[in-house]
Amino acid sequence: MSLEQEINKRKTFGIIAHPDAGKTTLTEKLLLFGGAIQEAGAVKSNKIKKGATSDFMEIERQRGISVATSVLAFEYKGKKINILDTPGHKDFAEDTFRTLTAVDSAIVVIDVAKGVEEQTIKLVEVCRMRKIPMLVFINKMDREGKDAFDLMDEVEQNLGLQVTPLSWPIGIGATFKGIYNIWEKNINIFSGDNKQKVSETTKIEDLSSPELDALIGSNYAENLRNEIDLIDGVYPEFDMQEYMNGNLQPVFFGSALNNFGVRELLDAFIDIAPTPQSKETDIREIEPYENKFSGFVFKIHANMDPKHRDRLAFIKIVSGKFERNKNYYHVRQGKNMKFAAPNAFFADKKEVVDESFAGDIVGLHDTGNFRIGDTLTEGEKFSFKGIPSFSPEHFRYINNADPMKAKQLEKGIDQLMDEGVAQLFTLEMNNRKVIGTVGALQYEVIQYRLEHEYGAKATYEPFTVHKACWVEVENEKSEEFQEFKRVKQRYLARDKFNQLVFLADSAFTIQMTQEKFPSIKLHFVSEF
Ligand code: G4P
């Protein structure tokens, strides 16, 4: 197979959802369709268990599972599908944001009864900003829930999407009978009382045909005809280009648990979801079909066994072919490296592979060379863009509690930050270290891992920060900037990449600072 054919086979995506909407169930059903697993229950849910959020060991448990579910790959109808895991829990939002830099498209799962929820809003916003093509799957249609049209409105208004249905439910909850597949013009209806079975697929070219009445009964048939008429009048026709540009999101209905509507979703996904896309670097755009390999680190996973300090760095291949034992260039460190045992991921295992292609993810064993966002190439010097840090929600000073272990603490903090567990800010004034996290739980995890993996002891001290603002300044010599630095010196810090950050203590401070220093721009994201 040529390089181009290999790459065109690949579809790499993430499923985003608020916890409990059915992401794990849907993933599992997709894997079952691909023949990648044999039975339900094979994919472990890595969500934080209800009521266990105060237990930081839960995060450790989750970490153990998440390496297994980080990438799940399977083949379906001649395509290679890579599903990247995106934790829905808000304490892992940063992890999910970064994973979204490595997907070429996304499926958004929404619970029909709950509608659009908080985490969905945040994650869809990130996809929208990056123009990632999205499909929407409305799940749990076997339960009583919101009216399909109301839900479409809610998705448009709360998620800011322009939607068009490609499948439509016939009834809902107790009266849920089946799905009309607008994309393929056919109907699947349930058989049996338990709604577990799908009867034969019936092709319906013309909805006015009496065949429809015979199939689902006159009442349902009439209703469906009216609803499809309304859909034709209200929603735009599906347009491939609009979808690819992130301007139009097709919607599907179903029940992942009952395996209903999942095949329709998967078949449409195979037809329309994008193959590996090009990506911007600091000097030029990289096309997937370029002969030379390039890729970037979007996730680092520490070994669960504290005796083995090695880590697994997850690389998204952006262009060309990655080969085992070939020399590659680590751009940030300016050195060549080769990898004897690159891992590729399958549904239930990871294996050493000789080659992987653009769109794929490889896991590289790392002893501390990689940091999230790092670029690997065949020698060319460029760095991929679009792997930003967002302002953390919580901030605390970190102190060394064991002076004999200062080196271990430094190393531990450094490596945990490379992994993306939290963000480190070093105050300019006195070099004190401030740790910023998305969830308060992360502090306990950091303390625990520093002690158990690095033999270091740390304590925290409160530091009131509302938001980390990355500072953009046109002229560093300007009087305004010098004045800004003088007035705000106690709150100025450097992030891991030595970028200047203003740790503002309130929204009011941010507003006042912007008014007082108009030439200085403050950003809540590290890339601007
Ligand atoms: P998540 O990964 O998005 O957090 O959700 P997950 O798939 O774990 O699903 C959350 C709950 O919703 C699970 O029930 C699951 O069985 C249920 N579920 C998923 N899809 C459907 C569906 O189409 N219809 C119905 N009725 N339920 C669905 P649970 O009781 O929390 O867990 P479990 O004990 O069943 O695993």
Coordinates of C-alpha atoms in Angstrom, one line a residue, residues 5-527:
Q5 CA -3.3 5.0 0.7
E6 CA -2.2 4.1 4.2
I7 CA -2.8 7.6 5.4
N8 CA -6.2 7.8 3.7
K9 CA -7.3 4.7 5.6
R10 CA -7.0 6.5 8.9
K11 CA -9.6 8.3 10.9
T12 CA -8.5 9.6 14.3
F13 CA -11.1 11.1 16.6
G14 CA -12.2 11.7 20.2
I15 CA -15.5 11.3 21.9
I16 CA -16.4 14.2 24.1
A17 CA -19.2 14.1 26.7
H18 CA -20.2 15.2 30.2
P19 CA -19.6 12.2 32.6
D20 CA -22.4 9.6 32.4
A21 CA -23.7 10.6 29.0
G22 CA -22.5 7.3 27.6
K23 CA -19.0 7.8 26.2
T24 CA -17.7 4.5 27.5
T25 CA -20.7 2.5 26.4
L26 CA -20.6 4.1 22.9
T27 CA -16.8 3.4 22.6
E28 CA -17.4 -0.2 23.5
K29 CA -20.2 -0.6 21.0
L30 CA -17.9 0.9 18.3
L31 CA -15.2 -1.6 19.2
L32 CA -17.7 -4.4 19.1
F33 CA -18.7 -3.4 15.5
G34 CA -15.1 -3.4 14.5
G35 CA -14.7 -6.9 15.9
A36 CA -11.9 -5.5 18.1
I37 CA -13.5 -6.8 21.3
Q38 CA -15.8 -9.8 21.7
E39 CA -18.1 -8.8 24.6
A40 CA -19.6 -5.9 26.3
G41 CA -17.9 -4.8 29.5
A42 CA -14.4 -5.1 28.0
V43 CA -13.7 -1.3 28.1
K44 CA -13.2 -0.1 31.6
S45 CA -14.7 3.2 32.5
N46 CA -12.1 5.6 33.6
K47 CA -14.6 8.0 35.1
I48 CA -14.3 9.2 38.7
K49 CA -16.8 7.1 40.6
K50 CA -19.7 9.0 42.1
G51 CA -19.1 10.1 45.6
A52 CA -15.4 9.3 45.4
T53 CA -14.2 12.7 44.3
S54 CA -12.7 13.5 47.6
D55 CA -10.6 10.4 47.4
F56 CA -7.4 11.1 45.6
M57 CA -6.6 7.4 45.3
E58 CA -9.4 7.4 42.8
I59 CA -7.2 9.5 40.5
E60 CA -4.4 7.0 40.9
R61 CA -6.9 4.2 39.9
Q62 CA -8.0 6.3 37.0
R63 CA -4.4 6.8 35.9
G64 CA -4.0 3.0 35.8
I65 CA -7.0 2.5 33.6
S66 CA -6.3 5.5 31.4
V67 CA -3.1 4.2 30.0
A68 CA -5.1 1.2 28.7
T69 CA -7.8 3.3 27.2
S70 CA -5.6 6.2 26.0
V71 CA -5.9 5.1 22.4
L72 CA -8.2 2.4 21.1
A73 CA -7.8 1.3 17.5
F74 CA -9.8 -0.9 15.3
E75 CA -10.5 -1.6 11.6
Y76 CA -13.9 -1.3 10.1
K77 CA -14.8 -1.5 6.4
G78 CA -11.2 -1.1 5.4
K79 CA -10.5 2.0 7.5
K80 CA -8.3 2.2 10.5
I81 CA -10.0 4.0 13.3
N82 CA -8.1 5.5 16.3
I83 CA -10.3 6.6 19.2
L84 CA -8.4 8.9 21.6
D85 CA -9.6 8.9 25.2
T86 CA -10.9 12.2 26.5
P87 CA -11.7 12.2 30.2
G88 CA -15.0 14.0 30.9
H89 CA -14.4 14.8 34.5
K90 CA -13.6 18.5 35.0
D91 CA -10.4 17.8 37.0
F92 CA -9.0 16.3 33.8
A93 CA -10.2 19.0 31.5
E94 CA -6.6 20.1 30.7
D95 CA -5.8 16.5 29.6
T96 CA -8.8 16.5 27.4
F97 CA -8.0 19.9 25.9
R98 CA -4.5 18.6 24.9
T99 CA -5.9 15.4 23.5
L100 CA -8.1 17.4 21.3
T101 CA -5.0 18.8 19.6
A102 CA -4.3 15.3 18.3
V103 CA -7.8 14.4 16.9
D104 CA -8.9 15.1 13.3
S105 CA -12.6 15.0 14.3
A106 CA -14.9 14.5 17.3
I107 CA -18.2 12.9 18.3
V108 CA -20.2 14.7 20.9
V109 CA -22.4 12.5 23.1
I110 CA -25.4 14.1 24.7
D111 CA -27.9 12.4 27.1
V112 CA -31.4 12.9 25.8
A113 CA -32.8 13.5 29.2
K114 CA -30.1 15.8 30.5
G115 CA -29.5 17.7 27.3
V116 CA -26.4 20.0 27.0
E117 CA -24.3 19.8 30.2
E118 CA -21.4 21.9 31.6
Q119 CA -18.4 19.8 30.4
T120 CA -19.9 19.4 27.0
I121 CA -20.1 23.2 26.6
K122 CA -16.4 23.6 27.5
L123 CA -15.1 20.8 25.3
V124 CA -17.3 21.8 22.3
E125 CA -16.0 25.3 22.7
V126 CA -12.4 24.1 22.3
C127 CA -13.4 22.1 19.2
R128 CA -15.2 25.1 17.8
M129 CA -12.2 27.3 18.3
R130 CA -10.0 24.8 16.5
K131 CA -12.6 24.2 13.8
I132 CA -12.6 20.5 14.5
P133 CA -15.4 18.7 12.5
M134 CA -18.0 17.3 15.0
L135 CA -20.8 14.8 14.8
V136 CA -23.4 14.8 17.5
F137 CA -24.9 11.6 19.0
I138 CA -28.0 12.0 21.1
N139 CA -27.9 9.0 23.4
K140 CA -30.3 7.1 25.7
M141 CA -33.3 7.4 23.4
D142 CA -34.8 4.3 25.1
R143 CA -35.4 6.6 28.1
E144 CA -37.9 9.4 28.5
G145 CA -36.2 12.6 27.5
K146 CA -36.5 15.9 25.7
D147 CA -38.4 16.3 22.5
A148 CA -36.0 15.9 19.5
F149 CA -36.7 19.3 18.1
D150 CA -36.2 21.0 21.5
L151 CA -32.9 19.2 21.9
M152 CA -31.7 20.4 18.5
D153 CA -32.6 23.9 19.5
E154 CA -30.7 23.5 22.8
V155 CA -27.6 22.1 21.0
E156 CA -27.7 25.1 18.6
Q157 CA -28.1 27.7 21.4
N158 CA -26.0 26.3 24.2
L159 CA -23.2 24.9 22.1
G160 CA -23.3 27.5 19.4
L161 CA -23.5 24.8 16.6
Q162 CA -25.3 24.8 13.3
V163 CA -26.9 21.3 13.3
T164 CA -28.7 19.2 10.8
P165 CA -30.1 15.7 11.6
L166 CA -28.8 12.7 9.6
S167 CA -31.0 10.3 11.5
W168 CA -34.3 10.8 13.3
P169 CA -36.0 9.0 16.2
I170 CA -39.4 7.3 15.7
G171 CA -40.9 7.8 19.2
I172 CA -39.0 8.2 22.4
G173 CA -38.7 6.3 25.7
A174 CA -41.5 3.8 26.1
T175 CA -42.7 4.6 22.6
F176 CA -39.3 4.5 21.0
K177 CA -39.7 2.3 18.0
G178 CA -36.7 2.9 15.9
I179 CA -34.6 5.2 13.8
Y180 CA -35.1 6.7 10.3
N181 CA -31.7 7.0 8.7
I182 CA -31.9 10.2 6.7
W183 CA -28.4 9.7 5.4
E184 CA -29.1 6.3 3.9
K185 CA -32.9 6.6 3.6
N186 CA -33.7 3.4 5.5
I187 CA -35.4 2.4 8.7
N188 CA -34.3 0.2 11.6
I189 CA -36.9 -0.8 14.1
F190 CA -36.6 -2.6 17.3
S191 CA -38.0 -6.1 17.7
G192 CA -38.8 -7.7 20.9
D193 CA -40.1 -6.1 24.1
N194 CA -36.7 -5.5 25.7
K195 CA -35.7 -3.3 22.7
Q196 CA -32.4 -5.2 22.5
K197 CA -32.8 -6.4 18.9
V198 CA -32.8 -4.6 15.7
S199 CA -35.0 -6.0 12.9
E200 CA -33.9 -6.1 9.3
T201 CA -33.0 -2.7 7.8
T202 CA -35.7 -1.6 5.4
K203 CA -34.9 0.7 2.6
I204 CA -37.5 3.5 2.3
E205 CA -36.8 5.7 -0.7
D206 CA -40.2 7.5 -0.5
L207 CA -41.7 8.4 2.9
S208 CA -45.1 8.8 1.4
S209 CA -45.2 5.1 0.4
P210 CA -47.8 2.9 2.2
E211 CA -44.9 0.6 2.9
L212 CA -44.0 3.0 5.8
D213 CA -47.5 2.6 7.3
A214 CA -47.2 -1.2 7.1
L215 CA -43.8 -1.1 8.7
I216 CA -44.3 1.2 11.7
G217 CA -48.1 1.8 11.8
S218 CA -50.1 4.7 10.5
N219 CA -49.8 7.0 13.5
Y220 CA -46.0 6.7 13.7
A221 CA -45.8 7.0 9.9
E222 CA -47.8 10.2 9.7
N223 CA -45.8 11.7 12.5
L224 CA -42.5 10.8 10.9
R225 CA -43.6 12.3 7.6
N226 CA -44.6 15.6 9.3
E227 CA -41.4 15.7 11.2
I228 CA -39.2 15.0 8.2
D229 CA -41.1 17.7 6.3
L230 CA -40.4 20.1 9.1
I231 CA -36.7 19.1 9.1
D232 CA -36.4 19.7 5.4
G233 CA -37.9 23.2 5.9
V234 CA -35.8 24.2 9.0
Y235 CA -32.4 22.6 8.8
P236 CA -29.8 23.0 6.0
E237 CA -29.0 20.1 3.8
F238 CA -25.9 18.3 4.9
D239 CA -22.8 19.8 3.2
M240 CA -19.5 17.9 3.4
Q241 CA -17.4 21.0 3.1
E242 CA -19.3 22.9 5.8
Y243 CA -18.9 19.9 8.1
M244 CA -15.2 19.7 7.4
N245 CA -14.8 23.4 8.1
G246 CA -16.5 23.0 11.4
N247 CA -19.5 25.1 10.4
L248 CA -22.1 22.3 10.3
Q249 CA -22.7 19.4 12.7
P250 CA -24.8 16.4 11.7
V251 CA -26.9 14.9 14.5
F252 CA -27.7 11.2 15.1
F253 CA -30.0 9.6 17.6
G254 CA -29.8 6.3 19.3
S255 CA -29.1 4.2 22.4
A256 CA -25.6 3.1 22.9
L257 CA -26.6 0.6 25.6
N258 CA -29.0 -1.1 23.3
N259 CA -26.7 -0.8 20.3
F260 CA -29.3 1.2 18.5
G261 CA -28.3 3.9 16.0
V262 CA -24.7 3.1 16.6
R263 CA -24.2 1.4 13.2
E264 CA -25.8 4.4 11.5
L265 CA -23.4 6.7 13.3
L266 CA -20.4 4.5 12.5
D267 CA -21.3 4.1 8.8
A268 CA -21.8 7.8 8.4
F269 CA -18.6 8.5 10.3
I270 CA -16.7 6.2 7.9
D271 CA -18.1 8.0 4.9
I272 CA -17.7 11.6 6.1
A273 CA -15.1 12.0 8.9
P274 CA -11.8 13.5 7.8
T275 CA -8.6 11.6 7.1
P276 CA -5.5 13.0 8.8
Q277 CA -5.3 16.8 8.5
S278 CA -2.4 19.2 8.0
K279 CA -1.0 21.1 11.0
E280 CA 0.5 24.5 11.5
T281 CA 4.1 24.9 12.8
D282 CA 6.0 28.1 13.6
I283 CA 7.4 28.2 10.1
R284 CA 5.0 26.3 7.7
E285 CA 2.0 24.0 7.4
I286 CA 2.8 20.3 7.4
E287 CA 0.8 18.1 5.1
P288 CA 0.1 14.5 6.2
Y289 CA 1.4 13.1 2.8
E290 CA 4.8 14.6 3.1
N291 CA 7.4 11.8 2.8
K292 CA 9.2 12.9 5.9
F293 CA 8.0 11.9 9.4
S294 CA 6.9 14.6 11.9
G295 CA 4.8 14.4 15.0
F296 CA 4.3 16.0 18.4
V297 CA 3.8 14.9 22.0
F298 CA 0.3 15.4 23.3
K299 CA 0.3 13.3 26.4
I300 CA 2.8 11.8 28.8
H301 CA 2.0 8.9 31.0
A302 CA 4.1 8.0 34.0
N303 CA 4.7 4.4 34.8
M304 CA 2.5 3.2 37.6
D305 CA 5.3 1.3 39.2
P306 CA 7.4 3.8 41.2
K307 CA 10.5 1.6 40.8
H308 CA 10.5 2.2 37.1
R309 CA 10.8 5.8 36.4
D310 CA 10.2 5.4 32.6
R311 CA 7.2 7.1 31.0
L312 CA 5.3 6.7 27.9
A313 CA 5.1 9.7 25.6
F314 CA 2.2 9.7 23.2
I315 CA 3.1 11.1 19.8
K316 CA 0.5 12.0 17.1
I317 CA 2.1 11.4 13.7
V318 CA 1.3 14.4 11.6
S319 CA 3.2 13.5 8.4
G320 CA 4.9 10.5 6.7
K321 CA 5.8 7.3 8.3
F322 CA 7.4 6.6 11.7
E323 CA 9.9 3.7 11.8
R324 CA 11.4 1.7 14.6
N325 CA 15.1 2.3 15.2
K326 CA 15.4 5.2 12.8
N327 CA 17.0 8.4 13.9
Y328 CA 14.6 11.3 14.6
Y329 CA 15.3 14.9 15.6
H330 CA 14.0 16.2 19.0
V331 CA 13.6 19.9 18.0
R332 CA 13.5 21.5 21.5
Q333 CA 16.5 19.6 22.7
G334 CA 18.4 19.8 19.4
K335 CA 19.4 16.1 19.5
N336 CA 18.8 12.9 17.6
M337 CA 17.0 10.0 19.2
K338 CA 15.9 6.6 18.1
F339 CA 13.3 4.3 19.5
A340 CA 13.8 0.5 19.7
A341 CA 10.4 -0.3 21.0
P342 CA 7.7 2.1 19.8
N343 CA 4.2 1.0 20.9
A344 CA 1.1 1.0 18.7
F345 CA -2.3 0.7 20.3
F346 CA -5.1 -1.6 19.6
A347 CA -8.4 -2.1 21.3
D348 CA -7.2 -4.4 24.1
K349 CA -3.4 -4.3 23.9
K350 CA -0.3 -2.3 22.9
E351 CA 2.4 -3.9 20.8
V352 CA 5.8 -3.0 19.5
V353 CA 5.5 -2.0 15.8
D354 CA 8.0 -1.4 13.0
E355 CA 6.0 1.4 11.3
S356 CA 3.1 3.7 11.9
F357 CA 1.6 6.4 9.6
A358 CA 0.2 9.9 9.8
G359 CA -3.0 9.8 11.8
D360 CA -1.7 7.1 14.2
I361 CA -0.5 7.5 17.7
V362 CA 2.8 5.9 18.8
G363 CA 3.8 5.5 22.5
L364 CA 7.6 6.0 23.0
H365 CA 9.4 5.0 26.2
D366 CA 10.9 8.1 27.7
T367 CA 13.3 8.6 30.6
G368 CA 12.6 12.4 30.8
N369 CA 13.4 13.8 27.4
F370 CA 9.9 14.7 26.5
R371 CA 7.5 17.5 27.5
I372 CA 4.0 18.0 26.2
G373 CA 4.1 19.9 23.0
D374 CA 7.5 18.7 21.9
T375 CA 8.1 18.1 18.2
L376 CA 10.0 15.2 16.5
T377 CA 11.1 15.4 12.8
E378 CA 13.5 13.9 10.4
G379 CA 15.8 16.8 10.9
E380 CA 13.9 19.9 9.9
K381 CA 13.6 22.5 12.6
F382 CA 10.0 23.5 13.3
S383 CA 7.6 23.2 16.2
F384 CA 3.9 22.4 16.0
K385 CA 1.6 25.1 17.2
G386 CA -1.7 24.8 19.0
I387 CA -0.9 22.9 22.2
P388 CA -1.6 25.8 24.6
S389 CA -1.9 25.8 28.4
F390 CA -5.0 27.3 29.9
S391 CA -5.1 29.3 33.1
P392 CA -5.4 26.9 36.0
E393 CA -8.3 27.3 38.5
H394 CA -6.3 26.8 41.7
F395 CA -2.9 28.1 42.9
R396 CA -0.7 27.3 45.8
Y397 CA 3.0 27.9 46.8
I398 CA 4.9 24.6 47.0
N399 CA 7.6 24.4 49.7
N400 CA 10.3 21.8 50.4
A401 CA 9.6 20.0 53.6
D402 CA 12.9 18.0 53.6
P403 CA 16.0 20.1 53.0
M404 CA 18.0 17.0 52.3
K405 CA 15.9 16.1 49.3
A406 CA 15.9 19.4 47.5
K407 CA 17.2 17.9 44.3
Q408 CA 14.6 15.1 44.3
L409 CA 11.9 17.6 44.8
E410 CA 13.1 19.7 41.9
K411 CA 13.3 16.8 39.6
G412 CA 9.9 15.4 40.7
I413 CA 8.2 18.8 40.1
D414 CA 9.9 19.1 36.8
Q415 CA 8.8 15.7 35.5
L416 CA 5.3 15.9 36.8
M417 CA 4.9 19.3 35.1
D418 CA 6.3 17.7 31.8
E419 CA 3.5 15.2 32.2
G420 CA 1.0 18.0 32.4
V421 CA -0.3 17.0 35.8
A422 CA -0.3 20.7 36.7
Q423 CA 1.5 24.0 35.8
L424 CA 4.5 25.5 37.4
F425 CA 5.0 29.3 37.8
T426 CA 8.2 30.6 39.2
L427 CA 7.9 34.1 40.7
E428 CA 10.4 36.6 39.2
M429 CA 10.9 38.4 42.5
N430 CA 12.1 35.6 44.7
N431 CA 12.1 32.4 42.6
R432 CA 9.3 30.8 44.7
K433 CA 7.4 28.1 43.0
V434 CA 3.6 28.2 42.5
I435 CA 1.7 25.2 41.3
G436 CA -1.5 25.8 39.4
T437 CA -4.1 23.0 38.8
V438 CA -7.5 22.5 37.3
G439 CA -8.8 20.5 40.2
A440 CA -8.0 20.8 43.9
L441 CA -7.5 17.0 44.0
Q442 CA -4.3 17.3 42.0
Y443 CA -2.4 18.8 44.9
E444 CA -2.8 15.6 46.9
V445 CA -1.8 13.5 43.9
I446 CA 1.3 15.6 43.4
Q447 CA 2.3 15.4 47.0
Y448 CA 1.7 11.6 47.0
R449 CA 3.6 11.0 43.8
L450 CA 6.5 13.3 44.9
E451 CA 6.9 11.2 48.0
H452 CA 6.4 7.8 46.5
E453 CA 8.2 8.2 43.1
Y454 CA 10.9 10.7 44.0
G455 CA 11.3 10.4 47.7
A456 CA 10.7 14.1 48.2
K457 CA 8.4 15.9 50.7
A458 CA 6.4 19.0 49.8
T459 CA 4.0 21.2 51.6
Y460 CA 1.6 23.9 50.2
E461 CA 0.8 27.4 51.3
P462 CA -2.2 29.4 50.0
F463 CA -1.7 32.0 47.3
T464 CA -4.7 33.9 46.1
V465 CA -4.7 34.0 42.4
H466 CA -7.8 34.5 40.3
K467 CA -6.3 33.7 36.9
A468 CA -2.9 33.3 35.2
C469 CA -2.6 35.9 32.4
W470 CA 0.1 35.4 29.8
V471 CA 1.6 38.8 29.0
E472 CA 2.0 40.0 25.5
V473 CA 4.0 43.2 25.1
E474 CA 5.1 44.9 21.9
N475 CA 8.0 46.9 23.3
E476 CA 9.7 45.5 26.3
K477 CA 11.7 48.7 26.6
S478 CA 8.6 50.9 26.8
E479 CA 8.1 53.0 29.9
E480 CA 4.6 51.5 30.3
F481 CA 6.0 48.0 30.5
Q482 CA 8.7 49.0 33.0
E483 CA 6.0 50.6 35.1
F484 CA 3.9 47.5 34.8
K485 CA 6.8 45.3 36.0
R486 CA 7.5 47.6 38.9
V487 CA 3.9 47.9 40.1
K488 CA 3.1 44.2 39.6
Q489 CA 6.5 42.7 40.6
R490 CA 5.0 40.5 43.4
Y491 CA 2.7 38.9 40.9
L492 CA 4.9 38.3 37.9
A493 CA 6.1 34.8 37.2
R494 CA 7.6 32.7 34.4
D495 CA 5.9 29.5 33.2
K496 CA 7.8 26.4 32.1
F497 CA 8.6 27.8 28.8
N498 CA 9.9 31.0 30.3
Q499 CA 6.9 33.0 29.2
L500 CA 5.9 36.0 31.4
V501 CA 2.7 35.4 33.3
F502 CA 0.8 37.9 35.5
L503 CA -0.9 36.1 38.4
A504 CA -3.9 38.4 38.9
D505 CA -5.7 38.1 42.2
S506 CA -9.2 39.2 41.0
A507 CA -11.2 39.9 37.9
F508 CA -11.2 43.5 39.0
T509 CA -7.4 43.6 39.0
I510 CA -7.3 42.3 35.5
Q511 CA -9.8 45.0 34.4
M512 CA -7.9 47.7 36.1
T513 CA -4.5 46.5 34.8
Q514 CA -5.8 46.5 31.3
E515 CA -7.2 50.0 31.6
K516 CA -3.9 51.3 33.2
F517 CA -1.6 49.6 30.8
P518 CA -3.4 49.5 27.4
S519 CA -0.4 48.5 25.4
I520 CA 0.0 45.3 27.4
K521 CA -2.2 42.4 26.4
L522 CA -3.3 39.8 28.9
H523 CA -4.3 36.3 27.7
F524 CA -5.8 33.4 29.6
V525 CA -4.2 30.9 27.2
S526 CA -0.4 30.5 26.7
E527 CA -0.6 30.6 22.9

